[in-house]
CSV table of C-alpha atoms in Angstrom, one decimal:
chain,number,residue,atom,x,y,z
A,1,UNK,CA,-17.8,-11.4,-4.0
A,2,UNK,CA,-14.2,-10.6,-4.0
A,3,UNK,CA,-12.6,-9.4,-0.9
A,4,UNK,CA,-12.2,-5.5,-1.5
A,5,UNK,CA,-14.6,-3.9,-4.0
A,6,UNK,CA,-13.9,-0.3,-5.2
A,7,UNK,CA,-16.2,1.7,-7.5
A,8,UNK,CA,-15.9,3.4,-9.8
A,9,UNK,CA,-12.8,1.8,-11.2
A,10,UNK,CA,-12.4,5.2,-13.5
A,11,UNK,CA,-13.4,8.6,-12.9
A,12,UNK,CA,-12.9,11.7,-14.7
A,13,UNK,CA,-13.9,14.9,-12.9
A,14,UNK,CA,-13.6,18.7,-13.6
A,15,UNK,CA,-12.4,20.8,-10.9
A,16,UNK,CA,-15.7,22.2,-9.9
A,17,UNK,CA,-17.4,18.7,-9.8
A,18,UNK,CA,-18.6,16.5,-6.5
A,19,UNK,CA,-17.9,13.0,-6.8
A,20,UNK,CA,-17.6,9.9,-4.5
A,21,UNK,CA,-15.5,6.8,-4.3
A,22,UNK,CA,-16.8,3.6,-2.8
A,23,UNK,CA,-15.2,0.9,-1.0
A,24,UNK,CA,-16.6,-2.2,0.3
A,25,UNK,CA,-15.1,-5.1,2.2
A,26,UNK,CA,-16.6,-8.5,2.3
A,27,UNK,CA,-13.7,-10.1,4.6
A,28,UNK,CA,-15.4,-9.3,8.1
A,29,UNK,CA,-12.4,-6.7,8.7
A,30,UNK,CA,-12.6,-4.0,11.4
A,31,UNK,CA,-10.0,-1.2,9.7
A,32,UNK,CA,-10.2,0.2,6.2
A,33,UNK,CA,-8.0,2.8,4.9
A,34,UNK,CA,-7.5,5.1,2.1
A,35,UNK,CA,-4.3,5.4,-0.1
A,36,UNK,CA,-3.3,7.6,-3.0
A,37,UNK,CA,-0.7,6.2,-5.4
A,38,UNK,CA,1.0,8.7,-7.8
A,39,UNK,CA,3.8,7.9,-10.4
A,40,UNK,CA,7.2,7.8,-9.2
A,41,UNK,CA,5.7,8.6,-5.4
A,42,UNK,CA,5.6,6.4,-2.3
A,43,UNK,CA,2.0,4.8,-1.6
A,44,UNK,CA,0.6,7.4,0.6
A,45,UNK,CA,-1.8,7.2,3.4
A,46,UNK,CA,-4.8,9.4,3.6
A,47,UNK,CA,-7.2,8.0,6.2
A,48,UNK,CA,-7.7,5.2,8.5
A,49,UNK,CA,-10.8,3.9,10.1
A,50,UNK,CA,-10.6,1.5,13.1
A,51,UNK,CA,-14.0,0.3,13.9
A,52,UNK,CA,-15.8,2.9,12.4
A,53,UNK,CA,-13.8,5.7,14.1
A,54,UNK,CA,-11.4,7.8,12.2
A,55,UNK,CA,-7.8,7.1,13.7
A,56,UNK,CA,-5.7,8.6,11.3
A,57,UNK,CA,-5.8,11.9,8.9
A,58,UNK,CA,-2.4,12.0,7.4
A,59,UNK,CA,-2.9,15.9,6.8
A,60,UNK,CA,-5.2,15.3,3.8
A,61,UNK,CA,-6.8,18.6,2.5
A,62,UNK,CA,-10.1,19.2,3.0
A,63,UNK,CA,-11.3,18.7,-0.3
A,64,UNK,CA,-11.1,14.9,0.4
A,65,UNK,CA,-13.7,13.9,2.9
A,66,UNK,CA,-14.1,10.4,4.2
A,67,UNK,CA,-16.9,8.5,5.4
A,68,UNK,CA,-17.3,5.3,7.0
A,69,UNK,CA,-20.8,4.4,8.0
A,70,UNK,CA,-20.1,0.8,8.9
A,71,UNK,CA,-17.0,-1.4,9.2
A,72,UNK,CA,-17.8,-3.0,5.6
A,73,UNK,CA,-18.2,0.4,3.7
A,74,UNK,CA,-15.9,3.4,3.2
A,75,UNK,CA,-16.3,6.4,1.1
A,76,UNK,CA,-14.1,9.3,0.0
A,77,UNK,CA,-16.1,12.5,-1.3
A,78,UNK,CA,-14.3,14.3,-3.6
A,79,UNK,CA,-14.8,18.3,-4.3
A,80,UNK,CA,-13.2,21.4,-5.8
A,81,UNK,CA,-10.2,19.1,-6.9
A,82,UNK,CA,-7.1,20.2,-8.5
A,83,UNK,CA,-5.2,18.7,-11.3
A,84,UNK,CA,-2.4,17.5,-9.0
A,85,UNK,CA,-4.9,15.2,-7.2
A,86,UNK,CA,-5.1,12.8,-10.3
A,87,UNK,CA,-3.8,9.6,-9.2
A,88,UNK,CA,-5.1,6.0,-8.4
A,89,UNK,CA,-6.9,5.7,-5.1
A,90,UNK,CA,-6.8,2.3,-3.3
A,91,UNK,CA,-9.0,1.4,-0.7
A,92,UNK,CA,-7.5,-1.4,2.0
A,93,UNK,CA,-8.6,-3.3,4.8
A,94,UNK,CA,-7.1,-5.2,7.7
A,95,UNK,CA,-8.4,-7.1,10.7
A,96,UNK,CA,-7.7,-3.8,12.5
A,97,UNK,CA,-7.1,-3.2,16.5
A,98,UNK,CA,-3.6,-2.5,17.8
A,99,UNK,CA,-1.6,-4.8,15.3
A,100,UNK,CA,-2.6,-3.9,11.8
A,101,UNK,CA,-1.8,-7.2,10.1
A,102,UNK,CA,-2.0,-7.9,6.6
A,103,UNK,CA,-3.6,-5.1,4.1
A,104,UNK,CA,-6.0,-6.5,1.5
A,105,UNK,CA,-6.1,-3.8,-1.2
A,106,UNK,CA,-8.9,-3.4,-3.7
A,107,UNK,CA,-8.0,-2.7,-7.5
A,108,UNK,CA,-8.2,0.8,-7.1
A,109,UNK,CA,-10.1,4.0,-8.4
A,110,UNK,CA,-8.2,5.8,-11.1
A,111,UNK,CA,-9.2,9.5,-10.9
A,112,UNK,CA,-8.5,12.0,-13.5
A,113,UNK,CA,-9.1,15.8,-12.7
A,114,UNK,CA,-9.3,18.1,-15.6
B,1,UNK,CA,8.5,12.6,8.8
B,2,UNK,CA,9.2,8.9,8.7
B,3,UNK,CA,10.6,7.4,5.6
B,4,UNK,CA,11.1,4.3,3.5
B,5,UNK,CA,14.3,4.1,1.0
B,6,UNK,CA,14.2,1.1,-1.3
B,7,UNK,CA,17.2,0.5,-3.7
B,8,UNK,CA,16.8,2.4,-6.9
B,9,UNK,CA,15.6,0.2,-10.1
B,10,UNK,CA,15.0,-0.8,-12.3
B,11,UNK,CA,16.5,-4.4,-11.4
B,12,UNK,CA,17.1,-6.9,-14.1
B,13,UNK,CA,17.9,-10.4,-13.3
B,14,UNK,CA,17.9,-13.4,-15.5
B,15,UNK,CA,15.7,-16.4,-14.9
B,16,UNK,CA,17.1,-18.5,-11.9
B,17,UNK,CA,19.2,-15.9,-10.7
B,18,UNK,CA,18.6,-14.3,-7.0
B,19,UNK,CA,16.9,-11.2,-6.8
B,20,UNK,CA,17.9,-8.8,-4.0
B,21,UNK,CA,15.7,-5.7,-3.1
B,22,UNK,CA,16.6,-3.7,-0.1
B,23,UNK,CA,15.1,-0.9,2.2
B,24,UNK,CA,16.1,1.3,5.1
B,25,UNK,CA,13.5,3.0,7.3
B,26,UNK,CA,13.9,5.9,9.6
B,27,UNK,CA,11.7,4.8,12.5
B,28,UNK,CA,13.7,3.0,15.2
B,29,UNK,CA,10.9,1.9,17.1
B,30,UNK,CA,9.2,0.4,14.3
B,31,UNK,CA,8.3,-3.5,15.1
B,32,UNK,CA,6.4,-4.6,11.8
B,33,UNK,CA,8.1,-4.8,8.4
B,34,UNK,CA,6.0,-6.0,5.4
B,35,UNK,CA,7.0,-6.8,1.4
B,36,UNK,CA,4.2,-6.2,-0.9
B,37,UNK,CA,4.5,-7.1,-4.8
B,38,UNK,CA,2.4,-4.9,-7.3
B,39,UNK,CA,2.1,-6.0,-10.8
B,40,UNK,CA,1.9,-3.5,-13.3
B,41,UNK,CA,-2.1,-2.3,-13.2
B,42,UNK,CA,-2.8,-4.2,-10.2
B,43,UNK,CA,-2.9,-3.6,-6.3
B,44,UNK,CA,-0.6,-4.5,-3.9
B,45,UNK,CA,-0.5,-7.9,-2.5
B,46,UNK,CA,1.3,-9.0,0.7
B,47,UNK,CA,4.2,-11.3,0.1
B,48,UNK,CA,6.1,-11.4,3.7
B,49,UNK,CA,5.9,-9.8,7.0
B,50,UNK,CA,8.6,-9.8,9.5
B,51,UNK,CA,8.6,-8.7,13.1
B,52,UNK,CA,12.4,-10.2,14.8
B,53,UNK,CA,15.9,-9.6,13.8
B,54,UNK,CA,17.1,-12.1,11.5
B,55,UNK,CA,16.0,-14.1,8.4
B,56,UNK,CA,12.4,-15.5,7.7
B,57,UNK,CA,11.8,-17.8,4.7
B,58,UNK,CA,8.6,-18.7,2.8
B,59,UNK,CA,9.1,-20.7,-0.2
B,60,UNK,CA,11.6,-18.7,-2.7
B,61,UNK,CA,11.4,-15.7,-0.7
B,62,UNK,CA,13.7,-14.9,2.4
B,63,UNK,CA,13.0,-11.4,4.3
B,64,UNK,CA,16.0,-10.3,6.3
B,65,UNK,CA,15.7,-7.8,9.0
B,66,UNK,CA,18.5,-5.7,10.8
B,67,UNK,CA,16.5,-3.3,13.2
B,68,UNK,CA,20.1,-2.0,14.6
B,69,UNK,CA,20.8,-0.8,10.9
B,70,UNK,CA,17.2,-0.4,10.3
B,71,UNK,CA,17.5,-2.4,7.0
B,72,UNK,CA,15.3,-4.8,5.8
B,73,UNK,CA,15.6,-7.1,2.6
B,74,UNK,CA,13.9,-9.5,0.3
B,75,UNK,CA,15.8,-12.1,-1.6
B,76,UNK,CA,13.8,-14.0,-4.3
B,77,UNK,CA,15.8,-17.4,-5.3
B,78,UNK,CA,15.5,-19.0,-8.5
B,79,UNK,CA,13.7,-16.0,-10.1
B,80,UNK,CA,11.0,-16.6,-12.6
B,81,UNK,CA,9.5,-14.1,-15.2
B,82,UNK,CA,6.4,-14.2,-12.9
B,83,UNK,CA,8.3,-12.4,-10.3
B,84,UNK,CA,8.5,-9.3,-12.5
B,85,UNK,CA,6.7,-6.5,-10.4
B,86,UNK,CA,7.2,-3.8,-8.4
B,87,UNK,CA,8.1,-4.6,-5.0
B,88,UNK,CA,7.2,-2.0,-2.3
B,89,UNK,CA,8.4,-2.3,1.5
B,90,UNK,CA,6.5,-0.8,4.4
B,91,UNK,CA,6.8,-0.4,8.1
B,92,UNK,CA,5.0,0.6,11.1
B,93,UNK,CA,1.3,-0.3,10.9
B,94,UNK,CA,1.6,-0.2,7.2
B,95,UNK,CA,1.2,3.2,7.1
B,96,UNK,CA,4.7,4.1,5.5
B,97,UNK,CA,5.5,2.5,2.0
B,98,UNK,CA,8.7,3.0,0.0
B,99,UNK,CA,8.5,4.0,-3.6
B,100,UNK,CA,8.8,0.6,-5.0
B,101,UNK,CA,11.8,-1.3,-7.0
B,102,UNK,CA,10.7,-2.5,-10.5
B,103,UNK,CA,12.0,-5.8,-10.9
B,104,UNK,CA,12.2,-7.6,-14.3
B,105,UNK,CA,13.0,-11.4,-14.7
B,106,UNK,CA,14.5,-12.1,-18.1
B,107,UNK,CA,13.8,-15.8,-19.5
């Protein structure tokens, strides 16, 4: 199993659909992250979970809803998205705690909103 | 709003040359600084982390940190075509990333 696995790798959805992105890490880490990567823009932090508790929400619109049932799994539930939400969504994990340490990224889920 | 500015690219260097990548950050209290490499179509991977002022060397890579000037750089010696990628700097608990500098090493 690779370190951080994301599914699906590609997703096309309409503005009224509901879908979910899934992330699983096999590294024994305690922190998991969602980042958004759009062309010509900095990698943008969305959410951070430390030991299953959400510790960061970077003013993300409510149409993005994260879920972290345990330290190995992270979901991003999507509903009523806008075309400008089309981007690469990257999941990452780290050891967690006060010092983040190295981030290990998944391959990303490429989202297109029509 | 905390910000990271990276030197504008794209940057092209001949094989064997030194590539210099620069980054300034807005947060005076940050203690952790990172350089990631991202190949086209791939996810970022960590190259270097640096926490103290001065230089840190790892193989062909040297990170330089100057907290007073809020400046961090990455030098790549003996650049290889396989170094062609986008380089991202990050600070804080890696919550803040720059837009990246695209590097092309010309054989």
